[in-house]
Amino acid sequence: MKIWFNQPSDNWNEALPVGNGRLGAMVFGGVETERLELNEESVWTGQPRWDANPNALKNLPRVRQLLFEGKYKDAEAMAQNGILGNKPRNPVATYQTLGDLYLDFGSVRGIADYRRELDIENAIATVSYTANQVKFTREIFSSAPDQALVVRLTADKPGSITFSSRLSRAGNKATILAEGNQITMTEHVGDGIGVRMVTRLKLLAEDGEISSGGDSISIEKANSVIIFITAATDYFDDDPSIVTSTQMDKILKQDYSELRKSHITDYQSLFKRVDLDLGDSDGNFFTTDARIAAMQNGYVDTDLIELYYQFGRYLLISSSRPGNLPANLQGIWADGLYPPWSADYHININIQMNYWPSEVTNLSELQEPFIDFIDALRPNARRTATEVYGMNGIVAHYTTDPWHFTEPTGAIGYGMWPMGIAWSCQNIWDHYLFGGDVEYLRKKSYPIMKEAAEFCLDWLVVNPATGYLVSGPSISPENKFRIPGGNGNASMVMGPTMDHMIIRDLLQNTIDASIILETDKPFRKKMEKTLARLAPIQIGSDGRIMEWSDELEESEPGHRHISHLYGLHPGNQITQQHNAEYLEAARKTIDYRLANGGGHTGWSRAWIINFFARLKDGDAAYENVLALLRKSTLKNLLDNHPPFQIDGNFGATAGITEMLLQSHAGEVELLPALPSAWKEGHIHGLMARGGFEVDIDWKNGILKQAKIISKLGNPLKLIYAGKALEISSTQKGKEYLFGGDVNLLN
Ligand code: FUC
């Protein structure tokens, strides 16, 4: 399970990511100059702000009326000025690098046996080479138990390690001071509008001479060196100076082997929960870039698919830990002061996708930062519902940031979409379905879902042409259509299909939750009534799922968002079990997008894997796994939108899981979309809704055996290839073994 190269990287996009959920680094591995680009999840510029358009409330009815009359241009002009916020954002809030650690070794000659690797089984990056007959090794990891980045340099001959280390930060505005064996770097980022950050570095050397000055520490002729870095900001209201020195004091009390061991134990307690084997290939002998190139040339490197799968889990463990901020568009890794899209929290698919693998791949607790984050949006989301729309409940739009803005802003084509929280509730509800924690449901999940549902009840209006309740003004993220009659393009409508799918999900799940919690009967009745009147999924004259309430022609038929298939995935409104009539239309929808160049961003391709898995077409899902590796993957296996964006990694890990196990339709289905290429293999340790831990083994393309541990004692309906078995009450904690015909063995 290694990503490795035989050369250093001079490109951030080829460096190796390490992280503890909060503090991370990209390891370049240079021989003469090592660069570790550093990140801390809360290094954000900006501040809380408020940009509600004061005229929105007044304009809303008119905008709706114009849309019902088909006057798209007029409606958009009015909404752009009169519903969306339009205050200039200065400075723009953005996530930023923490800084860089440079290790300067001077000139090095006679280099041999160079290797730079990331071992995702123990979450340690290693750089090693020989120079002048001395073997040098660097180990780099970010420890969650000790909240520090650790770099250790060793050589196989005493007195061989000589270098200087310095911290720096893009923009050159940080105060950096080296004294004795430590360097501190502080900055109030965003020119004073943003967080205050503190980074501390301590260097411990075995033998050798240390000297320091300016921004650097030099070390001469040491046997080995350890560098510790702690970093924090005042984002969570703590004093980062105290936090970082407390962390440092704790680390200094331990020796390296203890630190290393507790890091590995902690990491593996999460990582080792899932074991995947899809068969063997010879790829492990080759560097990762060569393996990707071989894939591009038509070779299928099955082990690389396994590595890529587990890398998704590695990235989640390394970028999302309870108590922290959620993984952003780049997890926690970002270079410079202006990463793409501010590396923010897009909630019109991207951050939800980040968390798709969390429950199914047995990393449930790693989803908590996302749930807590949505929870933290509530005060602003409530204010937005009231001030912008005059409604109850909570609402947020296509994106947000750690300052929790929720108002509609920006341009119509992406901004006029009030379903960000409603969609996130799908993840929040799933967390309950997998874990079965009723207290979580009562205290955390249901209150969010209920408020999101309250907004939707107020938001929906009757479409005078059909009598159905529709959502609007809204868009189908971030697609456009040709205005009938040839008057250019528009995005905004009354009744984008995706909104109705999200709302249907939310209301149904909130109803179910209120039944479990035995609460809110009158509100439940209201939701039931609304559900019955919600605009249904429609199939167009060309046999595809309609993206909007009216049959409109999309301007970009290969568009990356396939929003109107939300009901297929991540939702469960289109299933073989319940409404197979939509399956064919869903397939046509994907085929049409693909035939027109669809799947061209990494995350879009990853979503398509999930779609085909849900259509139970293993071979088509598999083709898209290959396409993702061939077309949308950087040399270090990070997803390429382009540019680098982490959602595709997470979406693909989720998609491969969906090929092997599904549980969204009330049953635990084994190998629903096993491709013909994966003849023999196993996946152990997955989770299914209802609290079942599932091990699956297959041979000759068919199920050999399944082992299921019932964590909660729920009833189990197991299906495989048309065969079914029902156990009306399982015993909590008991392990059940099934044969290839889903027959109970013991
Ligand atoms: C969505 C997508 C873009 C990009 C951005 C961060 O809006 O449409 O492709 O991924 O998020």
PDB file of N, CA, C and O and ligand atoms in Angstrom, residues 329 341 346 348-350 398 478 560-561 601 603 641 645 647, ligand 1:
ATOM      1  N   LEU A 329     -12.494  21.475   0.126  1.00  0.00           N
ATOM      2  CA  LEU A 329     -12.352  21.028  -1.268  1.00  0.00           C
ATOM      3  C   LEU A 329     -11.016  20.349  -1.535  1.00  0.00           C
ATOM      4  O   LEU A 329     -10.865  19.601  -2.490  1.00  0.00           O
ATOM      5  N   TRP A 341     -11.134  27.996  -5.761  1.00  0.00           N
ATOM      6  CA  TRP A 341     -12.429  28.090  -5.061  1.00  0.00           C
ATOM      7  C   TRP A 341     -12.238  28.352  -3.557  1.00  0.00           C
ATOM      8  O   TRP A 341     -13.044  27.919  -2.740  1.00  0.00           O
ATOM      9  N   HIS A 346     -18.058  23.794  -0.529  1.00  0.00           N
ATOM     10  CA  HIS A 346     -19.161  23.779  -1.498  1.00  0.00           C
ATOM     11  C   HIS A 346     -20.163  22.709  -1.086  1.00  0.00           C
ATOM     12  O   HIS A 346     -19.815  21.519  -1.022  1.00  0.00           O
ATOM     13  N   ASN A 348     -23.036  22.104  -2.755  1.00  0.00           N
ATOM     14  CA  ASN A 348     -23.953  21.690  -3.817  1.00  0.00           C
ATOM     15  C   ASN A 348     -23.518  20.362  -4.423  1.00  0.00           C
ATOM     16  O   ASN A 348     -24.010  19.955  -5.453  1.00  0.00           O
ATOM     17  N   ILE A 349     -22.612  19.684  -3.815  1.00  0.00           N
ATOM     18  CA  ILE A 349     -22.238  18.285  -3.979  1.00  0.00           C
ATOM     19  C   ILE A 349     -20.911  17.987  -3.296  1.00  0.00           C
ATOM     20  O   ILE A 349     -20.735  16.946  -2.674  1.00  0.00           O
ATOM     21  N   ASN A 350     -19.940  18.901  -3.403  1.00  0.00           N
ATOM     22  CA  ASN A 350     -18.550  18.537  -3.138  1.00  0.00           C
ATOM     23  C   ASN A 350     -18.280  18.043  -1.718  1.00  0.00           C
ATOM     24  O   ASN A 350     -17.611  17.027  -1.533  1.00  0.00           O
ATOM     25  N   TYR A 398     -25.147  27.437  -2.232  1.00  0.00           N
ATOM     26  CA  TYR A 398     -24.210  26.494  -2.869  1.00  0.00           C
ATOM     27  C   TYR A 398     -22.897  26.305  -2.126  1.00  0.00           C
ATOM     28  O   TYR A 398     -22.250  25.284  -2.252  1.00  0.00           O
ATOM     29  N   GLU A 478     -25.033  23.217 -11.777  1.00  0.00           N
ATOM     30  CA  GLU A 478     -24.885  24.604 -12.121  1.00  0.00           C
ATOM     31  C   GLU A 478     -25.144  24.695 -13.615  1.00  0.00           C
ATOM     32  O   GLU A 478     -24.449  25.340 -14.357  1.00  0.00           O
ATOM     33  N   ARG A 560     -21.130  18.604 -16.037  1.00  0.00           N
ATOM     34  CA  ARG A 560     -20.529  17.794 -14.961  1.00  0.00           C
ATOM     35  C   ARG A 560     -21.506  17.440 -13.852  1.00  0.00           C
ATOM     36  O   ARG A 560     -21.416  16.376 -13.254  1.00  0.00           O
ATOM     37  N   HIS A 561     -22.430  18.326 -13.555  1.00  0.00           N
ATOM     38  CA  HIS A 561     -23.437  17.983 -12.536  1.00  0.00           C
ATOM     39  C   HIS A 561     -24.530  17.135 -13.197  1.00  0.00           C
ATOM     40  O   HIS A 561     -25.006  17.475 -14.276  1.00  0.00           O
ATOM     41  N   THR A 601     -14.826  16.146 -15.154  1.00  0.00           N
ATOM     42  CA  THR A 601     -14.120  16.517 -13.919  1.00  0.00           C
ATOM     43  C   THR A 601     -14.008  15.260 -13.070  1.00  0.00           C
ATOM     44  O   THR A 601     -14.840  14.355 -13.173  1.00  0.00           O
ATOM     45  N   TRP A 603     -14.596  14.674  -9.910  1.00  0.00           N
ATOM     46  CA  TRP A 603     -15.727  14.352  -9.027  1.00  0.00           C
ATOM     47  C   TRP A 603     -16.933  13.881  -9.818  1.00  0.00           C
ATOM     48  O   TRP A 603     -17.715  13.042  -9.339  1.00  0.00           O
ATOM     49  N   HIS A 641      -9.509  17.695 -10.787  1.00  0.00           N
ATOM     50  CA  HIS A 641     -10.779  18.232 -11.344  1.00  0.00           C
ATOM     51  C   HIS A 641     -10.678  18.443 -12.839  1.00  0.00           C
ATOM     52  O   HIS A 641     -11.605  17.981 -13.541  1.00  0.00           O
ATOM     53  N   GLN A 645      -8.710  18.484  -6.674  1.00  0.00           N
ATOM     54  CA  GLN A 645      -9.862  18.672  -5.780  1.00  0.00           C
ATOM     55  C   GLN A 645     -10.142  17.304  -5.168  1.00  0.00           C
ATOM     56  O   GLN A 645     -10.245  16.325  -5.888  1.00  0.00           O
ATOM     57  N   ASP A 647     -12.650  15.763  -3.678  1.00  0.00           N
ATOM     58  CA  ASP A 647     -13.931  15.039  -3.688  1.00  0.00           C
ATOM     59  C   ASP A 647     -13.926  13.799  -4.582  1.00  0.00           C
ATOM     60  O   ASP A 647     -14.557  12.793  -4.257  1.00  0.00           O
TER      61      ASP A 647
HETATM   62  C1  FUC B   1     -18.930  22.951  -7.966  1.00  0.00           C
HETATM   63  C2  FUC B   1     -18.557  22.375  -9.311  1.00  0.00           C
HETATM   64  C3  FUC B   1     -17.225  22.789  -9.825  1.00  0.00           C
HETATM   65  C4  FUC B   1     -16.212  22.760  -8.714  1.00  0.00           C
HETATM   66  C5  FUC B   1     -16.672  23.611  -7.559  1.00  0.00           C
HETATM   67  C6  FUC B   1     -15.711  23.635  -6.428  1.00  0.00           C
HETATM   68  O1  FUC B   1     -19.565  24.148  -8.062  1.00  0.00           O
HETATM   69  O2  FUC B   1     -19.497  22.687 -10.276  1.00  0.00           O
HETATM   70  O3  FUC B   1     -16.881  21.869 -10.829  1.00  0.00           O
HETATM   71  O4  FUC B   1     -16.036  21.448  -8.282  1.00  0.00           O
HETATM   72  O5  FUC B   1     -17.867  23.102  -7.071  1.00  0.00           O
END
